[in-house]
CSV table of C-alpha atoms in Angstrom, one decimal:
chain,number,residue,atom,x,y,z
A,471,UNK,CA,-39.2,15.5,-15.3
A,472,UNK,CA,-37.9,17.9,-12.7
A,473,UNK,CA,-37.3,21.4,-14.0
A,474,UNK,CA,-34.3,23.5,-12.8
A,475,UNK,CA,-35.0,26.8,-11.2
A,476,UNK,CA,-34.6,29.4,-14.0
A,477,UNK,CA,-32.0,31.3,-12.0
A,478,UNK,CA,-29.8,28.2,-12.1
A,479,UNK,CA,-29.8,27.8,-15.9
A,480,UNK,CA,-26.4,27.9,-17.4
A,481,UNK,CA,-25.8,31.2,-19.4
A,482,UNK,CA,-25.3,31.0,-23.1
A,483,UNK,CA,-21.7,31.3,-24.5
A,484,UNK,CA,-20.9,35.0,-25.0
A,485,UNK,CA,-19.7,36.3,-28.4
A,486,UNK,CA,-17.1,38.6,-26.7
A,487,UNK,CA,-14.6,38.2,-23.9
A,488,UNK,CA,-15.0,40.3,-20.7
A,489,UNK,CA,-12.2,42.8,-21.7
A,490,UNK,CA,-13.7,43.1,-25.2
A,491,UNK,CA,-17.1,43.8,-23.7
A,492,UNK,CA,-15.8,46.5,-21.5
A,493,UNK,CA,-14.0,48.1,-24.4
A,494,UNK,CA,-17.1,48.0,-26.5
A,495,UNK,CA,-19.2,49.6,-23.8
A,496,UNK,CA,-16.7,52.4,-23.2
A,497,UNK,CA,-16.1,53.1,-26.9
A,498,UNK,CA,-19.8,53.4,-27.4
A,499,UNK,CA,-20.2,55.9,-24.5
A,500,UNK,CA,-17.3,58.0,-25.7
A,501,UNK,CA,-18.1,58.0,-29.4
A,502,UNK,CA,-21.8,58.5,-29.3
A,503,UNK,CA,-22.9,62.2,-29.7
A,504,UNK,CA,-26.5,62.9,-30.4
A,505,UNK,CA,-25.7,66.6,-31.3
A,506,UNK,CA,-25.1,66.8,-35.1
A,507,UNK,CA,-23.3,70.1,-34.5
A,508,UNK,CA,-21.0,68.9,-31.7
A,509,UNK,CA,-20.0,65.7,-33.4
A,510,UNK,CA,-18.6,67.6,-36.4
A,511,UNK,CA,-15.6,68.4,-34.1
A,512,UNK,CA,-14.6,64.7,-34.1
A,513,UNK,CA,-14.1,62.7,-37.3
A,514,UNK,CA,-14.4,59.6,-35.1
A,515,UNK,CA,-17.8,60.6,-33.8
A,516,UNK,CA,-19.0,61.4,-37.3
A,517,UNK,CA,-17.8,58.0,-38.6
A,518,UNK,CA,-19.4,56.2,-35.5
A,519,UNK,CA,-22.7,57.9,-36.1
A,520,UNK,CA,-22.8,56.8,-39.8
A,521,UNK,CA,-21.8,53.3,-38.8
A,522,UNK,CA,-24.5,53.0,-36.2
A,523,UNK,CA,-27.1,54.4,-38.6
A,524,UNK,CA,-26.1,51.5,-40.9
A,525,UNK,CA,-26.9,49.0,-38.1
A,526,UNK,CA,-23.3,48.3,-37.0
A,527,UNK,CA,-23.0,45.5,-39.6
A,528,UNK,CA,-19.6,44.2,-38.5
A,529,UNK,CA,-20.4,44.2,-34.8
A,530,UNK,CA,-19.7,46.8,-32.1
A,531,UNK,CA,-17.2,49.6,-33.0
A,532,UNK,CA,-13.7,49.1,-31.8
A,533,UNK,CA,-11.3,52.1,-31.1
A,534,UNK,CA,-7.5,52.4,-31.3
A,535,UNK,CA,-7.0,56.1,-32.2
A,536,UNK,CA,-5.8,58.1,-29.3
A,537,UNK,CA,-4.0,57.1,-26.1
A,538,UNK,CA,-7.3,56.8,-24.2
A,539,UNK,CA,-8.4,53.2,-24.5
A,540,UNK,CA,-10.7,52.8,-21.5
A,541,UNK,CA,-9.9,49.3,-20.4
A,542,UNK,CA,-6.1,49.1,-20.1
A,543,UNK,CA,-5.7,51.0,-16.8
A,544,UNK,CA,-3.4,49.4,-14.3
A,545,UNK,CA,-5.6,47.1,-12.1
A,546,UNK,CA,-3.6,47.9,-9.0
A,547,UNK,CA,-4.1,51.6,-9.7
A,548,UNK,CA,-7.8,51.2,-10.1
A,549,UNK,CA,-8.0,49.4,-6.8
A,550,UNK,CA,-5.8,52.2,-5.3
A,551,UNK,CA,-8.2,54.8,-6.6
A,552,UNK,CA,-11.3,53.0,-5.3
A,553,UNK,CA,-9.9,52.7,-1.8
A,554,UNK,CA,-8.3,56.2,-1.6
A,555,UNK,CA,-9.6,58.6,1.0
A,556,UNK,CA,-9.6,62.3,0.3
A,557,UNK,CA,-9.5,65.1,2.9
A,558,UNK,CA,-11.7,68.2,2.9
A,559,UNK,CA,-8.8,70.3,1.8
A,560,UNK,CA,-8.4,68.5,-1.4
A,561,UNK,CA,-11.7,69.8,-2.8
A,562,UNK,CA,-11.4,73.5,-3.2
A,563,UNK,CA,-9.8,75.9,-5.7
A,564,UNK,CA,-6.0,76.0,-5.5
A,565,UNK,CA,-3.9,79.1,-5.2
A,566,UNK,CA,-1.4,77.9,-7.8
A,567,UNK,CA,-2.2,76.3,-11.1
A,568,UNK,CA,1.1,74.5,-11.0
A,569,UNK,CA,0.6,72.7,-7.7
A,570,UNK,CA,0.6,73.1,-4.0
A,571,UNK,CA,4.1,73.0,-2.4
A,572,UNK,CA,3.8,69.5,-1.1
A,573,UNK,CA,2.9,68.1,-4.5
A,574,UNK,CA,5.6,70.1,-6.2
A,575,UNK,CA,8.2,68.9,-3.7
A,576,UNK,CA,7.2,65.3,-4.5
A,577,UNK,CA,7.4,65.8,-8.2
A,578,UNK,CA,10.8,67.4,-7.9
A,579,UNK,CA,12.1,64.4,-6.0
A,580,UNK,CA,10.6,62.1,-8.7
A,581,UNK,CA,12.1,64.1,-11.6
A,582,UNK,CA,15.5,64.2,-9.9
A,583,UNK,CA,15.4,60.5,-9.3
A,584,UNK,CA,14.0,59.2,-12.6
A,585,UNK,CA,16.1,61.5,-14.7
A,586,UNK,CA,19.3,60.9,-12.7
A,587,UNK,CA,19.9,64.4,-11.7
A,588,UNK,CA,20.9,63.7,-8.1
A,589,UNK,CA,24.6,64.5,-8.6
A,590,UNK,CA,23.9,67.8,-10.5
A,591,UNK,CA,25.3,70.9,-8.7
A,592,UNK,CA,24.0,73.8,-10.8
A,593,UNK,CA,25.7,77.2,-10.8
A,594,UNK,CA,23.7,80.2,-9.5
A,595,UNK,CA,20.6,80.9,-11.5
A,596,UNK,CA,20.6,77.4,-13.2
A,597,UNK,CA,18.6,75.4,-10.7
A,598,UNK,CA,15.3,73.8,-11.8
A,599,UNK,CA,11.8,74.1,-10.4
A,600,UNK,CA,9.1,71.5,-10.9
A,601,UNK,CA,5.4,72.1,-11.0
A,602,UNK,CA,2.6,69.6,-10.4
A,603,UNK,CA,0.0,70.3,-13.1
A,604,UNK,CA,-3.4,68.7,-12.8
A,605,UNK,CA,-4.9,69.8,-16.1
A,606,UNK,CA,-3.0,67.9,-18.8
A,607,UNK,CA,0.2,69.0,-20.4
A,608,UNK,CA,-1.8,70.6,-23.3
A,609,UNK,CA,-2.7,73.4,-20.8
A,610,UNK,CA,1.0,73.9,-19.9
A,611,UNK,CA,1.9,74.1,-23.6
A,612,UNK,CA,-0.8,76.7,-24.2
A,613,UNK,CA,0.6,78.7,-21.3
A,614,UNK,CA,4.1,78.4,-22.7
A,615,UNK,CA,3.0,79.3,-26.2
A,616,UNK,CA,1.5,82.6,-24.9
A,617,UNK,CA,4.6,83.5,-23.0
A,618,UNK,CA,6.8,82.7,-26.1
A,619,UNK,CA,4.5,84.7,-28.4
A,620,UNK,CA,4.7,87.8,-26.2
A,621,UNK,CA,8.5,87.4,-26.0
A,622,UNK,CA,8.7,87.2,-29.8
A,623,UNK,CA,6.6,90.3,-30.4
A,624,UNK,CA,8.8,92.2,-28.0
A,625,UNK,CA,12.2,91.0,-29.2
A,626,UNK,CA,11.5,90.5,-32.9
A,627,UNK,CA,8.8,93.0,-33.8
A,628,UNK,CA,7.6,92.8,-37.3
A,629,UNK,CA,8.8,89.2,-37.8
A,630,UNK,CA,6.5,86.2,-38.1
A,631,UNK,CA,7.0,83.9,-35.1
A,632,UNK,CA,7.6,80.3,-36.3
A,633,UNK,CA,7.1,77.1,-34.3
A,634,UNK,CA,9.2,74.1,-35.5
A,635,UNK,CA,7.1,70.9,-35.1
A,636,UNK,CA,8.1,67.3,-36.0
A,637,UNK,CA,5.8,65.4,-38.3
A,638,UNK,CA,4.3,62.8,-37.9
A,639,UNK,CA,3.7,63.8,-34.3
A,640,UNK,CA,1.1,64.6,-31.6
A,641,UNK,CA,-1.0,67.7,-32.3
A,642,UNK,CA,1.5,70.5,-31.3
A,643,UNK,CA,0.2,72.3,-34.5
A,644,UNK,CA,-3.2,72.7,-32.9
A,645,UNK,CA,-1.8,74.7,-30.0
A,646,UNK,CA,0.8,76.8,-31.7
A,647,UNK,CA,-1.4,77.8,-34.7
A,648,UNK,CA,-4.2,78.7,-32.4
A,649,UNK,CA,-2.0,81.0,-30.4
A,650,UNK,CA,-0.6,82.7,-33.5
A,651,UNK,CA,2.5,80.9,-34.7
A,652,UNK,CA,3.3,79.9,-38.2
A,653,UNK,CA,4.0,76.2,-38.0
A,654,UNK,CA,6.9,74.7,-40.0
A,655,UNK,CA,7.1,71.0,-40.0
A,656,UNK,CA,10.3,69.0,-39.5
A,657,UNK,CA,9.8,65.6,-41.2
A,658,UNK,CA,10.5,62.1,-40.1
A,659,UNK,CA,10.3,59.0,-42.2
A,660,UNK,CA,11.5,55.5,-43.0
A,661,UNK,CA,14.4,56.7,-45.1
A,662,UNK,CA,16.3,57.7,-42.0
A,663,UNK,CA,14.9,54.9,-39.8
A,664,UNK,CA,12.2,57.3,-38.5
A,665,UNK,CA,14.9,59.4,-36.7
A,666,UNK,CA,15.5,63.1,-37.3
A,667,UNK,CA,17.9,63.9,-40.2
A,668,UNK,CA,19.5,67.0,-38.8
A,669,UNK,CA,21.0,68.0,-42.2
A,670,UNK,CA,17.5,68.0,-43.6
A,671,UNK,CA,16.1,69.9,-40.7
A,672,UNK,CA,18.9,72.5,-40.9
A,673,UNK,CA,18.1,73.0,-44.6
A,674,UNK,CA,14.4,73.6,-43.7
A,675,UNK,CA,15.5,76.1,-41.0
A,676,UNK,CA,17.7,77.9,-43.4
A,677,UNK,CA,14.9,78.2,-45.9
A,678,UNK,CA,12.6,79.4,-43.2
A,679,UNK,CA,14.9,82.2,-42.2
A,680,UNK,CA,16.3,83.0,-45.6
A,681,UNK,CA,14.3,86.2,-46.4
A,682,UNK,CA,14.6,87.6,-42.9
A,683,UNK,CA,10.9,87.9,-42.3
A,684,UNK,CA,10.6,85.0,-39.7
A,685,UNK,CA,12.0,84.2,-36.3
A,686,UNK,CA,12.2,80.7,-34.7
A,687,UNK,CA,10.1,81.5,-31.6
A,688,UNK,CA,9.4,77.9,-30.6
A,689,UNK,CA,10.8,74.4,-31.3
A,690,UNK,CA,9.6,71.0,-30.1
A,691,UNK,CA,11.7,67.9,-29.1
A,692,UNK,CA,9.8,64.7,-28.5
A,693,UNK,CA,12.6,62.3,-27.5
A,694,UNK,CA,10.6,59.1,-27.0
A,695,UNK,CA,8.7,59.9,-30.1
A,696,UNK,CA,4.9,59.6,-30.6
A,697,UNK,CA,3.9,57.7,-32.7
A,698,UNK,CA,7.0,55.9,-34.0
A,699,UNK,CA,8.3,54.8,-30.6
A,700,UNK,CA,11.8,55.7,-31.7
A,701,UNK,CA,14.2,57.3,-29.2
A,702,UNK,CA,15.9,60.4,-30.6
A,703,UNK,CA,19.7,60.9,-29.9
A,704,UNK,CA,20.4,63.7,-27.5
A,705,UNK,CA,22.0,65.6,-30.3
A,706,UNK,CA,18.6,66.5,-31.6
A,707,UNK,CA,17.6,68.3,-28.4
A,708,UNK,CA,21.0,70.0,-28.2
A,709,UNK,CA,20.6,71.2,-31.8
A,710,UNK,CA,17.2,72.7,-31.1
A,711,UNK,CA,18.4,74.2,-27.9
A,712,UNK,CA,21.3,76.0,-29.6
A,713,UNK,CA,19.0,77.1,-32.4
A,714,UNK,CA,16.4,78.6,-30.0
A,715,UNK,CA,19.2,80.3,-28.0
A,716,UNK,CA,20.5,82.0,-31.2
A,717,UNK,CA,17.0,83.0,-32.2
A,718,UNK,CA,15.7,84.0,-28.8
A,719,UNK,CA,13.2,81.3,-29.0
A,720,UNK,CA,11.7,78.7,-26.6
A,721,UNK,CA,12.2,75.0,-26.4
A,722,UNK,CA,9.5,72.5,-25.5
A,723,UNK,CA,10.9,69.1,-24.4
A,724,UNK,CA,7.9,66.8,-24.4
A,725,UNK,CA,8.8,63.7,-22.3
A,726,UNK,CA,5.4,62.2,-22.5
A,727,UNK,CA,6.7,58.6,-23.1
A,728,UNK,CA,9.8,58.7,-20.9
A,729,UNK,CA,8.7,55.6,-18.9
A,730,UNK,CA,6.5,54.1,-21.5
A,731,UNK,CA,9.0,51.9,-23.3
A,732,UNK,CA,10.6,48.4,-23.4
A,733,UNK,CA,12.4,48.3,-20.0
A,734,UNK,CA,15.1,46.1,-21.6
A,735,UNK,CA,16.1,49.0,-23.8
A,736,UNK,CA,18.1,51.9,-22.2
A,737,UNK,CA,16.0,55.1,-22.0
A,738,UNK,CA,17.6,58.2,-23.6
A,739,UNK,CA,17.5,61.0,-21.1
A,740,UNK,CA,17.1,64.3,-22.9
A,741,UNK,CA,16.3,66.4,-19.8
A,742,UNK,CA,19.6,65.5,-18.3
A,743,UNK,CA,21.4,66.3,-21.6
A,744,UNK,CA,19.6,69.6,-21.8
A,745,UNK,CA,20.7,70.6,-18.3
A,746,UNK,CA,24.3,69.4,-18.9
A,747,UNK,CA,24.4,71.8,-21.8
A,748,UNK,CA,24.2,74.6,-19.3
A,749,UNK,CA,26.6,73.2,-16.7
A,750,UNK,CA,30.0,73.8,-18.2
A,751,UNK,CA,31.7,75.2,-15.0
A,752,UNK,CA,34.2,77.5,-16.8
A,753,UNK,CA,31.5,79.3,-18.7
A,754,UNK,CA,33.2,78.6,-22.1
A,755,UNK,CA,31.9,77.0,-25.3
A,756,UNK,CA,28.2,76.3,-25.8
A,757,UNK,CA,27.4,76.5,-22.0
A,758,UNK,CA,28.7,80.0,-21.9
A,759,UNK,CA,26.8,81.0,-25.0
A,760,UNK,CA,23.6,79.4,-23.7
A,761,UNK,CA,23.9,81.1,-20.3
A,762,UNK,CA,24.5,84.5,-21.8
A,763,UNK,CA,21.6,84.1,-24.2
A,764,UNK,CA,19.0,83.8,-21.3
A,765,UNK,CA,18.0,80.4,-22.7
A,766,UNK,CA,17.7,78.9,-19.3
A,767,UNK,CA,14.6,81.0,-18.8
A,768,UNK,CA,13.1,79.7,-22.1
A,769,UNK,CA,12.6,76.0,-21.9
A,770,UNK,CA,9.9,73.7,-20.5
A,771,UNK,CA,9.9,69.9,-20.1
A,772,UNK,CA,6.5,68.2,-19.7
A,773,UNK,CA,6.1,64.7,-18.1
A,774,UNK,CA,2.5,63.5,-18.0
A,775,UNK,CA,1.6,60.3,-16.1
A,776,UNK,CA,-1.7,59.4,-17.9
A,777,UNK,CA,0.2,57.5,-20.6
A,778,UNK,CA,2.3,55.6,-18.0
A,779,UNK,CA,-0.7,54.3,-16.1
A,780,UNK,CA,-3.4,54.5,-18.8
A,781,UNK,CA,-5.4,57.1,-16.9
A,782,UNK,CA,-5.4,60.1,-19.3
A,783,UNK,CA,-8.6,61.5,-17.8
A,784,UNK,CA,-6.7,62.4,-14.6
A,785,UNK,CA,-4.4,64.9,-16.4
A,786,UNK,CA,-1.6,65.0,-13.9
A,787,UNK,CA,2.0,66.0,-15.0
A,788,UNK,CA,5.3,67.2,-13.8
A,789,UNK,CA,6.4,70.4,-15.4
A,790,UNK,CA,10.2,71.0,-15.2
A,791,UNK,CA,11.7,74.4,-16.0
A,792,UNK,CA,13.5,77.4,-14.5
A,793,UNK,CA,11.9,79.1,-11.4
A,794,UNK,CA,11.3,82.2,-13.5
A,795,UNK,CA,9.6,80.4,-16.4
A,796,UNK,CA,7.4,78.4,-14.0
A,797,UNK,CA,6.3,81.8,-12.6
A,798,UNK,CA,5.4,82.9,-16.1
A,799,UNK,CA,3.4,79.7,-16.8
A,800,UNK,CA,1.6,80.1,-13.5
A,801,UNK,CA,0.7,83.7,-14.3
A,802,UNK,CA,-0.8,82.6,-17.6
A,803,UNK,CA,-2.8,79.9,-15.8
A,804,UNK,CA,-4.2,82.6,-13.4
A,805,UNK,CA,-5.3,84.7,-16.4
A,806,UNK,CA,-7.0,81.9,-18.2
A,807,UNK,CA,-8.5,79.4,-15.8
A,808,UNK,CA,-9.5,78.6,-12.2
A,809,UNK,CA,-7.1,76.1,-10.5
A,810,UNK,CA,-8.9,72.8,-9.9
A,811,UNK,CA,-8.2,69.1,-9.7
A,812,UNK,CA,-5.9,69.2,-6.6
A,813,UNK,CA,-7.5,66.0,-5.6
A,814,UNK,CA,-6.2,64.3,-8.8
A,815,UNK,CA,-2.7,65.5,-7.9
A,816,UNK,CA,-3.0,64.2,-4.4
A,817,UNK,CA,-4.1,60.8,-5.7
A,818,UNK,CA,-1.3,60.6,-8.4
A,819,UNK,CA,1.5,61.6,-6.0
A,820,UNK,CA,0.3,59.0,-3.5
A,821,UNK,CA,0.2,56.3,-6.2
A,822,UNK,CA,3.6,57.2,-7.6
A,823,UNK,CA,5.1,56.6,-4.1
A,824,UNK,CA,3.9,53.0,-4.1
A,825,UNK,CA,6.0,49.9,-5.2
A,826,UNK,CA,3.0,48.9,-7.3
A,827,UNK,CA,3.4,52.0,-9.5
A,828,UNK,CA,7.0,51.0,-10.2
A,829,UNK,CA,6.0,47.4,-10.9
A,830,UNK,CA,3.4,48.5,-13.4
A,831,UNK,CA,5.8,50.7,-15.3
A,832,UNK,CA,8.0,47.7,-16.0
A,833,UNK,CA,5.1,45.4,-16.7
A,834,UNK,CA,3.3,47.8,-19.1
A,835,UNK,CA,6.5,48.4,-21.0
A,836,UNK,CA,6.8,44.7,-21.7
A,837,UNK,CA,3.1,44.5,-22.4
A,838,UNK,CA,3.4,47.1,-25.2
A,839,UNK,CA,6.4,45.3,-26.6
A,840,UNK,CA,4.4,42.0,-26.8
A,841,UNK,CA,1.4,43.8,-28.4
A,842,UNK,CA,3.6,45.3,-31.1
A,843,UNK,CA,5.1,42.0,-31.8
A,844,UNK,CA,1.7,40.3,-32.1
A,845,UNK,CA,0.5,42.9,-34.6
A,846,UNK,CA,3.7,42.9,-36.5
A,847,UNK,CA,3.8,39.2,-36.9
A,848,UNK,CA,0.1,38.9,-38.0
A,849,UNK,CA,0.4,41.6,-40.6
A,850,UNK,CA,3.5,40.1,-42.0
A,851,UNK,CA,2.5,36.4,-41.9
A,852,UNK,CA,-1.1,36.7,-43.0
A,853,UNK,CA,-1.7,40.1,-44.6
A,854,UNK,CA,1.3,40.7,-46.8
A,855,UNK,CA,3.2,43.5,-45.0
A,856,UNK,CA,7.0,43.7,-45.0
A,857,UNK,CA,9.2,45.0,-42.2
A,858,UNK,CA,9.6,48.3,-44.2
A,859,UNK,CA,5.9,48.9,-43.9
A,860,UNK,CA,5.8,48.7,-40.1
A,861,UNK,CA,7.4,51.0,-37.6
A,862,UNK,CA,7.8,49.4,-34.2
A,863,UNK,CA,10.0,51.4,-31.8
A,864,UNK,CA,10.8,50.6,-28.2
A,865,UNK,CA,8.9,53.6,-26.7
A,866,UNK,CA,5.2,54.8,-26.8
A,867,UNK,CA,2.1,52.7,-26.9
A,868,UNK,CA,1.7,53.0,-30.7
A,869,UNK,CA,2.9,51.5,-33.9
A,870,UNK,CA,2.7,52.8,-37.5
A,871,UNK,CA,1.3,50.8,-40.4
A,872,UNK,CA,1.8,51.7,-44.0
A,873,UNK,CA,-1.5,51.9,-45.9
A,874,UNK,CA,-2.0,49.4,-48.7
A,875,UNK,CA,-0.5,50.4,-52.0
A,876,UNK,CA,-3.9,50.9,-53.7
A,877,UNK,CA,-4.7,53.7,-51.2
A,878,UNK,CA,-1.4,55.4,-51.8
A,879,UNK,CA,-2.6,56.1,-55.3
A,880,UNK,CA,-6.0,57.3,-54.1
A,881,UNK,CA,-7.0,60.9,-53.5
A,882,UNK,CA,-6.9,61.6,-49.8
A,883,UNK,CA,-5.3,58.2,-49.2
A,884,UNK,CA,-4.6,58.3,-45.5
A,885,UNK,CA,-8.0,59.5,-44.3
A,886,UNK,CA,-9.7,57.6,-47.1
A,887,UNK,CA,-8.1,54.3,-45.8
A,888,UNK,CA,-9.1,55.1,-42.2
A,889,UNK,CA,-12.7,55.7,-43.3
A,890,UNK,CA,-12.9,52.7,-45.6
A,891,UNK,CA,-11.3,50.4,-43.0
A,892,UNK,CA,-13.9,51.4,-40.5
A,893,UNK,CA,-16.8,51.0,-42.9
A,894,UNK,CA,-15.4,47.5,-43.8
A,895,UNK,CA,-14.6,46.3,-40.3
A,896,UNK,CA,-16.0,48.6,-37.6
A,897,UNK,CA,-12.4,49.3,-36.4
A,898,UNK,CA,-11.0,52.9,-36.0
A,899,UNK,CA,-7.4,53.9,-36.3
A,900,UNK,CA,-5.7,57.3,-36.4
A,901,UNK,CA,-5.0,59.0,-39.7
A,902,UNK,CA,-4.2,62.7,-40.3
A,903,UNK,CA,-4.7,63.5,-36.6
A,904,UNK,CA,-1.0,62.8,-36.1
A,905,UNK,CA,0.3,62.9,-39.7
A,906,UNK,CA,-0.5,66.6,-40.3
A,907,UNK,CA,1.4,67.1,-43.6
A,908,UNK,CA,1.1,63.5,-44.8
A,909,UNK,CA,4.7,63.1,-45.7
A,910,UNK,CA,4.5,59.3,-45.3
A,911,UNK,CA,1.4,57.2,-46.0
A,912,UNK,CA,1.0,55.6,-42.6
A,913,UNK,CA,-1.8,55.2,-40.0
A,914,UNK,CA,-1.3,55.0,-36.2
A,915,UNK,CA,-2.6,52.0,-34.2
A,916,UNK,CA,-2.9,52.4,-30.4
A,917,UNK,CA,-2.0,49.2,-28.6
A,918,UNK,CA,-3.0,49.9,-25.0
A,919,UNK,CA,-6.2,47.8,-25.0
A,920,UNK,CA,-6.3,44.3,-23.7
A,921,UNK,CA,-4.9,41.7,-26.2
A,922,UNK,CA,-8.5,40.4,-26.7
A,923,UNK,CA,-9.3,43.7,-28.3
A,924,UNK,CA,-6.3,43.8,-30.5
A,925,UNK,CA,-7.0,40.2,-31.5
A,926,UNK,CA,-10.5,41.2,-32.6
A,927,UNK,CA,-9.1,44.1,-34.7
A,928,UNK,CA,-6.8,41.6,-36.5
A,929,UNK,CA,-9.5,39.0,-36.9
A,930,UNK,CA,-11.9,41.5,-38.6
A,931,UNK,CA,-9.1,42.9,-40.8
A,932,UNK,CA,-8.2,39.5,-42.1
A,933,UNK,CA,-11.8,38.4,-42.5
A,934,UNK,CA,-12.6,41.6,-44.5
A,935,UNK,CA,-9.7,40.9,-46.9
A,936,UNK,CA,-7.2,43.6,-45.7
A,937,UNK,CA,-3.8,43.1,-47.4
A,938,UNK,CA,-1.0,45.4,-48.2
A,939,UNK,CA,-1.2,44.2,-51.8
A,940,UNK,CA,-5.0,44.3,-52.0
A,941,UNK,CA,-6.1,44.8,-55.6
A,942,UNK,CA,-8.8,47.4,-55.0
A,943,UNK,CA,-10.1,49.6,-52.2
A,944,UNK,CA,-12.8,48.5,-49.8
A,945,UNK,CA,-15.2,50.8,-51.6
A,946,UNK,CA,-16.2,53.2,-48.9
A,947,UNK,CA,-19.7,52.9,-47.5
A,948,UNK,CA,-20.4,50.0,-49.9
A,949,UNK,CA,-18.5,47.8,-47.5
A,950,UNK,CA,-21.3,48.3,-44.9
A,951,UNK,CA,-23.3,46.0,-47.0
A,952,UNK,CA,-20.7,43.1,-46.6
A,953,UNK,CA,-20.8,42.2,-42.9
A,954,UNK,CA,-17.7,40.6,-41.4
A,955,UNK,CA,-18.8,37.3,-39.6
A,956,UNK,CA,-18.7,37.5,-35.8
A,957,UNK,CA,-16.3,35.5,-33.7
A,958,UNK,CA,-17.4,32.1,-32.5
A,959,UNK,CA,-16.2,30.6,-29.2
A,960,UNK,CA,-16.4,27.0,-28.1
A,961,UNK,CA,-17.4,25.8,-31.5
A,962,UNK,CA,-17.6,22.0,-31.8
A,963,UNK,CA,-15.1,20.3,-34.1
């Protein structure tokens, strides 16, 4: 019998789809750390090491913790990157940490356009400037925190500088505590539909200031909120703006998810609302008070693009503020770092100018909406969750999932559930990373990966017996001895 050339043999049916394979490979590369000392900095790397030592019983590790998911980048953007040609001048140190003039001009036009500021005619001293940062917004927040701390020490000597930070939230705490602020958390929860309760926040502020030993030196507004996806009303930013003006504090407006939302839902424009608060032409009312307080020199709005195009490693952002405040930020940048990554800014500005970038922004907003609906429906229909236990807002690439009741009565419940779920299924979600004071027992699931990856998350969860009303915990590392069966494709009926 004639034998086929071995090179022509048909390959075996794979256990994973191509997108799942690329996720698995990237997750392994990012989670593996052979240094015992270094991996102690990352709970995820510690868990991954333990899981691999046990032989990865449930299959390759899957990751949905932070916004970096490694295989959800816009295909058109990836093609754009791979064909882009840099010039020699893109490769050296830059004179300004907040962008060369050409990039700053582009970012200003983008901010004016996308935040609908074209008709604004600011009074003297109230015009904005826009920086093009190529080092992630966390660096800009560090710069801002240092400026704000010096200001607090000068204008409120002897008082403890306080930063007001929402919770659950991104890790603002890590920045402000590191710089020297006391952090006071402003809670969000299901009781108020995951929106700020300003009466509750006002009570916390009163208690904070009651003995006269503290000053509100910083406050954070995160309008398209991470991780709930809820859009805050503009009254929240206005409240924090007036509070900071009265306290001689600074306001951070973190617009990280401004364009990462369901495009069918109107986007709430807090940057425009903030500027309108200064624009009362007769100088009376709040606008007059704000102008006289010097508050226009004490706010910063951050707008990164990594989340919009799933390319967080590029770290390019628009930084909107007053010209004077941008100078202060730039000075801090000079003190603390060399200015690099101009090539990333060149690439991002060029990409943002293409029709494909605008198309992807609409497409990815609908993609996240579909992903949230997929997970919401599966958890409700097959694993016992109710609507009250799931937070699915129109913005951000995350959703919140209430931990099973049995873990709510367990010591260290949120982190314990995250660990146990990984040992039982090989899937990683975010726990106390975002939920710093654990006011609500929820974990965060990132939904940026391809649907094949999310499907495998859900398949493993269901196969391992995850339910909201599960009678007992997974049992920690004991679950490593109970492997979840692998997926089977093209099985014969």
